[in-house]
PDB file of C-alpha atoms in Angstrom:
ATOM      1  CA  MET P   1      99.724  84.622 138.198  1.00 63.00           C
ATOM      2  CA  ARG P   2      95.726  84.233 138.964  1.00 80.00           C
ATOM      3  CA  LYS P   3      93.687  83.018 136.236  1.00 83.00           C
ATOM      4  CA  LEU P   4      92.806  86.515 135.219  1.00 87.00           C
ATOM      5  CA  GLY P   5      96.278  87.558 134.682  1.00 85.00           C
ATOM      6  CA  LYS P   6      96.915  84.663 132.468  1.00 87.00           C
ATOM      7  CA  VAL P   7      94.203  85.865 130.165  1.00 91.00           C
ATOM      8  CA  LYS P   8      95.488  89.358 129.992  1.00 89.00           C
ATOM      9  CA  ASN P   9      99.287  88.055 129.528  1.00 88.00           C
ATOM     10  CA  LEU P  10      97.786  85.930 126.780  1.00 91.00           C
ATOM     11  CA  ILE P  11      95.802  88.357 125.276  1.00 93.00           C
ATOM     12  CA  ILE P  12      98.655  91.168 124.986  1.00 90.00           C
ATOM     13  CA  GLY P  13     100.931  88.400 123.601  1.00 90.00           C
ATOM     14  CA  ILE P  14      98.656  87.395 120.920  1.00 94.00           C
ATOM     15  CA  ALA P  15      98.092  91.142 120.278  1.00 91.00           C
ATOM     16  CA  MET P  16     101.451  91.423 119.950  1.00 89.00           C
ATOM     17  CA  LEU P  17     102.631  89.135 117.727  1.00 92.00           C
ATOM     18  CA  LEU P  18      99.393  90.488 115.322  1.00 93.00           C
ATOM     19  CA  PHE P  19     100.993  93.755 115.623  1.00 90.00           C
ATOM     20  CA  THR P  20     104.314  91.923 114.389  1.00 90.00           C
ATOM     21  CA  VAL P  21     102.780  90.587 111.489  1.00 91.00           C
ATOM     22  CA  ILE P  22     101.205  93.705 110.127  1.00 90.00           C
ATOM     23  CA  LEU P  23     104.301  95.630 110.863  1.00 87.00           C
ATOM     24  CA  LEU P  24     106.040  92.883 108.645  1.00 88.00           C
ATOM     25  CA  PHE P  25     103.742  92.678 105.728  1.00 88.00           C
ATOM     26  CA  TRP P  26     103.675  97.086 105.674  1.00 86.00           C
ATOM     27  CA  PRO P  27     106.935  98.283 106.520  1.00 81.00           C
ATOM     28  CA  ASP P  28     106.496 101.664 105.105  1.00 80.00           C
ATOM     29  CA  PHE P  29     103.758 102.743 107.751  1.00 79.00           C
ATOM     30  CA  GLY P  30     106.008 101.029 110.562  1.00 77.00           C
ATOM     31  CA  THR P  31     107.754 104.099 112.499  1.00 76.00           C
ATOM     32  CA  PRO P  32     104.752 106.115 112.772  1.00 79.00           C
ATOM     33  CA  MET P  33     101.998 102.903 113.588  1.00 81.00           C
ATOM     34  CA  ILE P  34     104.847 102.065 116.060  1.00 79.00           C
ATOM     35  CA  MET P  35     104.921 105.608 117.868  1.00 80.00           C
ATOM     36  CA  MET P  36     101.198 105.709 117.557  1.00 83.00           C
ATOM     37  CA  VAL P  37     100.439 102.498 119.143  1.00 81.00           C
ATOM     38  CA  PHE P  38     103.164 101.881 121.609  1.00 80.00           C
ATOM     39  CA  GLY P  39     102.150 106.018 122.527  1.00 84.00           C
ATOM     40  CA  ILE P  40      98.382 104.940 123.303  1.00 88.00           C
ATOM     41  CA  ALA P  41      99.456 101.910 124.929  1.00 86.00           C
ATOM     42  CA  LEU P  42     101.823 104.010 127.484  1.00 87.00           C
ATOM     43  CA  PHE P  43      98.682 106.756 127.650  1.00 92.00           C
ATOM     44  CA  ILE P  44      96.242 104.318 128.537  1.00 92.00           C
ATOM     45  CA  TYR P  45      98.357 102.467 130.930  1.00 91.00           C
ATOM     46  CA  GLY P  46      99.441 106.000 133.023  1.00 91.00           C
ATOM     47  CA  ILE P  47      95.869 106.989 133.108  1.00 94.00           C
ATOM     48  CA  TYR P  48      94.946 103.275 134.529  1.00 92.00           C
ATOM     49  CA  SER P  49      98.389 103.664 136.944  1.00 91.00           C
ATOM     50  CA  LEU P  50      96.726 107.305 138.068  1.00 91.00           C
ATOM     51  CA  ILE P  51      93.257 105.967 138.787  1.00 92.00           C
ATOM     52  CA  TYR P  52      94.897 102.938 140.722  1.00 91.00           C
ATOM     53  CA  TYR P  53      97.157 105.322 142.599  1.00 90.00           C
ATOM     54  CA  CYS P  54      93.638 107.565 143.773  1.00 90.00           C
ATOM     55  CA  ARG P  55      91.913 104.848 144.388  1.00 89.00           C
ATOM     56  CA  MET P  56      94.192 102.150 146.830  1.00 86.00           C
ATOM     57  CA  ALA P  57      97.958 103.578 146.123  1.00 84.00           C
ATOM     58  CA  ILE P  58      97.857 106.689 148.224  1.00 82.00           C
ATOM     59  CA  HIS P  59      97.049 104.612 151.434  1.00 84.00           C
ATOM     60  CA  MET P  60      99.744 102.050 150.950  1.00 84.00           C
ATOM     61  CA  VAL P  61     103.488 102.306 151.627  1.00 85.00           C
ATOM     62  CA  GLY P  62     105.416 103.215 148.377  1.00 82.00           C
ATOM     63  CA  GLY P  63     102.460 104.783 146.887  1.00 84.00           C
ATOM     64  CA  LYS P  64     104.200 107.992 145.813  1.00 87.00           C
ATOM     65  CA  ARG P  65     106.560 105.778 143.965  1.00 88.00           C
ATOM     66  CA  ILE P  66     103.579 104.521 142.055  1.00 87.00           C
ATOM     67  CA  LEU P  67     102.558 108.601 141.690  1.00 89.00           C
ATOM     68  CA  TYR P  68     105.625 109.157 139.950  1.00 89.00           C
ATOM     69  CA  ARG P  69     105.540 106.022 137.885  1.00 89.00           C
ATOM     70  CA  SER P  70     102.301 106.935 136.500  1.00 91.00           C
ATOM     71  CA  ILE P  71     103.016 110.444 135.842  1.00 91.00           C
ATOM     72  CA  LEU P  72     106.010 109.568 134.012  1.00 90.00           C
ATOM     73  CA  THR P  73     104.354 106.772 131.997  1.00 89.00           C
ATOM     74  CA  LEU P  74     101.859 109.280 130.969  1.00 91.00           C
ATOM     75  CA  ASP P  75     104.127 111.966 129.989  1.00 88.00           C
ATOM     76  CA  LEU P  76     105.763 109.190 128.251  1.00 85.00           C
ATOM     77  CA  GLY P  77     102.862 108.299 125.977  1.00 87.00           C
ATOM     78  CA  VAL P  78     101.814 111.951 125.298  1.00 87.00           C
ATOM     79  CA  PHE P  79     105.566 112.504 124.088  1.00 83.00           C
ATOM     80  CA  MET P  80     105.352 109.501 121.431  1.00 80.00           C
ATOM     81  CA  LEU P  81     102.118 110.560 120.903  1.00 83.00           C
ATOM     82  CA  SER P  82     103.767 114.321 119.897  1.00 81.00           C
ATOM     83  CA  PHE P  83     106.216 112.571 117.447  1.00 72.00           C
ATOM     84  CA  TYR P  84     103.375 110.918 115.453  1.00 68.00           C
ATOM     85  CA  LYS P  85     103.824 112.587 112.314  1.00 69.00           C
ATOM     86  CA  GLY P  86     107.376 113.923 113.125  1.00 67.00           C
ATOM     87  CA  SER P  87     111.055 112.912 111.136  1.00 67.00           C
ATOM     88  CA  GLU P  88     111.537 109.319 110.607  1.00 70.00           C
ATOM     89  CA  ARG P  89     114.807 109.424 111.856  1.00 72.00           C
ATOM     90  CA  LEU P  90     113.661 111.225 115.024  1.00 73.00           C
ATOM     91  CA  ILE P  91     111.329 108.714 115.316  1.00 72.00           C
ATOM     92  CA  LEU P  92     114.119 105.581 114.918  1.00 75.00           C
ATOM     93  CA  LEU P  93     116.350 107.266 116.795  1.00 77.00           C
ATOM     94  CA  TYR P  94     113.892 107.564 120.043  1.00 75.00           C
ATOM     95  CA  LEU P  95     113.013 103.744 119.116  1.00 75.00           C
ATOM     96  CA  MET P  96     116.999 103.032 119.650  1.00 80.00           C
ATOM     97  CA  LEU P  97     117.224 104.456 122.831  1.00 81.00           C
ATOM     98  CA  LEU P  98     113.975 102.830 124.001  1.00 78.00           C
ATOM     99  CA  LEU P  99     115.924 100.002 123.192  1.00 79.00           C
ATOM    100  CA  ALA P 100     118.878 100.927 124.550  1.00 84.00           C
ATOM    101  CA  ALA P 101     117.106 101.678 127.949  1.00 85.00           C
ATOM    102  CA  SER P 102     115.492  98.528 127.931  1.00 82.00           C
ATOM    103  CA  GLY P 103     118.145  96.007 127.499  1.00 84.00           C
ATOM    104  CA  GLY P 104     120.285  97.992 130.286  1.00 87.00           C
ATOM    105  CA  ILE P 105     117.163  97.628 132.522  1.00 88.00           C
ATOM    106  CA  ASP P 106     117.481  93.885 131.805  1.00 86.00           C
ATOM    107  CA  LEU P 107     120.709  93.276 132.529  1.00 89.00           C
ATOM    108  CA  VAL P 108     120.560  95.177 135.863  1.00 90.00           C
ATOM    109  CA  ARG P 109     118.101  93.182 136.532  1.00 88.00           C
ATOM    110  CA  ALA P 110     119.544  89.896 135.724  1.00 89.00           C
ATOM    111  CA  LEU P 111     122.600  90.896 138.017  1.00 89.00           C
ATOM    112  CA  GLN P 112     120.389  91.774 140.928  1.00 90.00           C
ATOM    113  CA  PHE P 113     118.744  88.495 140.385  1.00 85.00           C
ATOM    114  CA  ARG P 114     121.487  86.608 140.522  1.00 87.00           C
ATOM    115  CA  LYS P 115     122.852  88.194 143.714  1.00 88.00           C
ATOM    116  CA  GLU P 116     119.372  87.188 144.988  1.00 85.00           C
ATOM    117  CA  GLY P 117     120.228  83.826 143.985  1.00 82.00           C
ATOM    118  CA  ALA P 118     116.934  83.818 141.532  1.00 80.00           C
ATOM    119  CA  ALA P 119     116.772  82.662 138.033  1.00 79.00           C
ATOM    120  CA  TRP P 120     118.793  85.210 135.906  1.00 84.00           C
ATOM    121  CA  LYS P 121     119.992  84.129 132.719  1.00 85.00           C
ATOM    122  CA  LEU P 122     117.273  84.286 130.723  1.00 81.00           C
ATOM    123  CA  ARG P 123     116.951  87.750 131.584  1.00 81.00           C
ATOM    124  CA  ALA P 124     120.569  88.749 130.736  1.00 86.00           C
ATOM    125  CA  LEU P 125     120.126  87.011 127.651  1.00 86.00           C
ATOM    126  CA  ILE P 126     117.295  89.189 126.931  1.00 81.00           C
ATOM    127  CA  GLY P 127     119.191  92.207 127.973  1.00 85.00           C
ATOM    128  CA  VAL P 128     122.127  91.148 125.386  1.00 87.00           C
ATOM    129  CA  LEU P 129     120.152  90.483 122.679  1.00 83.00           C
ATOM    130  CA  SER P 130     118.231  94.173 123.288  1.00 81.00           C
ATOM    131  CA  ILE P 131     121.871  95.509 123.077  1.00 85.00           C
ATOM    132  CA  LEU P 132     123.221  93.667 119.930  1.00 84.00           C
ATOM    133  CA  ILE P 133     119.478  94.435 118.385  1.00 80.00           C
ATOM    134  CA  LEU P 134     120.468  98.154 118.779  1.00 80.00           C
ATOM    135  CA  ILE P 135     123.937  97.788 117.721  1.00 84.00           C
ATOM    136  CA  ILE P 136     122.614  96.314 114.796  1.00 80.00           C
ATOM    137  CA  GLY P 137     120.399  99.014 114.738  1.00 77.00           C
ATOM    138  CA  PHE P 138     122.320 101.768 114.381  1.00 80.00           C
ATOM    139  CA  ILE P 139     124.511 100.101 111.575  1.00 83.00           C
ATOM    140  CA  TYR P 140     121.427 100.073 109.725  1.00 78.00           C
ATOM    141  CA  ARG P 141     119.960 103.219 110.954  1.00 75.00           C
ATOM    142  CA  LYS P 142     119.535 105.011 107.395  1.00 77.00           C
ATOM    143  CA  ASP P 143     117.258 102.081 106.141  1.00 77.00           C
ATOM    144  CA  PRO P 144     113.924 102.547 108.088  1.00 75.00           C
ATOM    145  CA  HIS P 145     112.593  99.191 106.759  1.00 79.00           C
ATOM    146  CA  THR P 146     115.533  97.261 108.633  1.00 78.00           C
ATOM    147  CA  MET P 147     114.505  99.138 112.048  1.00 76.00           C
ATOM    148  CA  VAL P 148     110.779  98.474 111.515  1.00 81.00           C
ATOM    149  CA  TYR P 149     112.362  94.462 111.076  1.00 83.00           C
ATOM    150  CA  ILE P 150     114.307  94.472 114.223  1.00 78.00           C
ATOM    151  CA  PHE P 151     111.507  96.058 116.446  1.00 79.00           C
ATOM    152  CA  CYS P 152     109.587  93.343 115.087  1.00 84.00           C
ATOM    153  CA  LEU P 153     112.254  90.808 116.263  1.00 81.00           C
ATOM    154  CA  GLY P 154     111.940  92.826 119.898  1.00 78.00           C
ATOM    155  CA  LEU P 155     108.103  92.718 119.625  1.00 82.00           C
ATOM    156  CA  ALA P 156     107.546  89.327 118.487  1.00 86.00           C
ATOM    157  CA  SER P 157     110.175  87.843 121.565  1.00 80.00           C
ATOM    158  CA  THR P 158     108.295  89.618 124.065  1.00 80.00           C
ATOM    159  CA  GLY P 159     105.010  88.882 122.617  1.00 86.00           C
ATOM    160  CA  ILE P 160     106.345  84.823 122.788  1.00 86.00           C
ATOM    161  CA  ASN P 161     107.675  85.326 126.497  1.00 81.00           C
ATOM    162  CA  ARG P 162     103.959  86.705 127.319  1.00 85.00           C
ATOM    163  CA  ILE P 163     102.126  83.889 126.175  1.00 88.00           C
ATOM    164  CA  ALA P 164     104.937  81.299 127.338  1.00 84.00           C
ATOM    165  CA  SER P 165     104.498  82.751 130.936  1.00 82.00           C
ATOM    166  CA  VAL P 166     100.867  81.913 130.810  1.00 86.00           C
ATOM    167  CA  PHE P 167     101.736  78.115 130.287  1.00 86.00           C
ATOM    168  CA  ARG P 168     104.410  77.932 133.057  1.00 78.00           C
ATOM    169  CA  LYS P 169     103.735  76.335 136.060  1.00 76.00           C
ATOM    170  CA  THR P 170     103.808  78.824 139.328  1.00 70.00           C
ATOM    171  CA  ALA P 171     105.312  78.062 142.368  1.00 67.00           C
ATOM    172  CA  VAL P 172     102.855  77.239 145.010  1.00 67.00           C
ATOM    173  CA  ILE P 173     104.613  77.727 149.092  1.00 70.00           C
ATOM    174  CA  TYR P 174     102.360  76.781 151.811  1.00 69.00           C
ATOM    175  CA  ILE P 175     103.614  78.594 154.930  1.00 73.00           C
ATOM    176  CA  PRO P 176     102.592  75.653 158.236  1.00 76.00           C
ATOM    177  CA  GLU P 177     101.145  77.317 161.300  1.00 69.00           C
TER     178      GLU P 177
END
């Protein structure tokens, strides 16, 4: 990871931890704030990816995949922003679906990493924890504060993981001529 990437991951990790602290102190505003912040973040990332596609990825192999991913991300951001003032139960259901999708993707990626011989145990653990948090959230779905606290656990773990990745030593491989 380059220095600029490390700085970006450090800033994003610290912002995630600060957002977690804000959510823990004001859980009454938790679900609308979660939808607004993540909707804006997905919308901005979708626009960034679309600009990246128009400037560079249009000439790359697999550039259409970047275009499709950017359009999907942009649509997901607009979809989340449209639910900003919606029903709290619908927002919680949507957050639980996102948690289920991320846990499933982590488990599938862990299995793929295992086949490739890469480090897979941490990814599998994160996927299993996401699924367990989903089950606990489904059990306590009637209380929105519990869902906000569960979401804070996931957000804090992601923020800590990003900050830890900044200080992790990266392997450099030189190919002799």
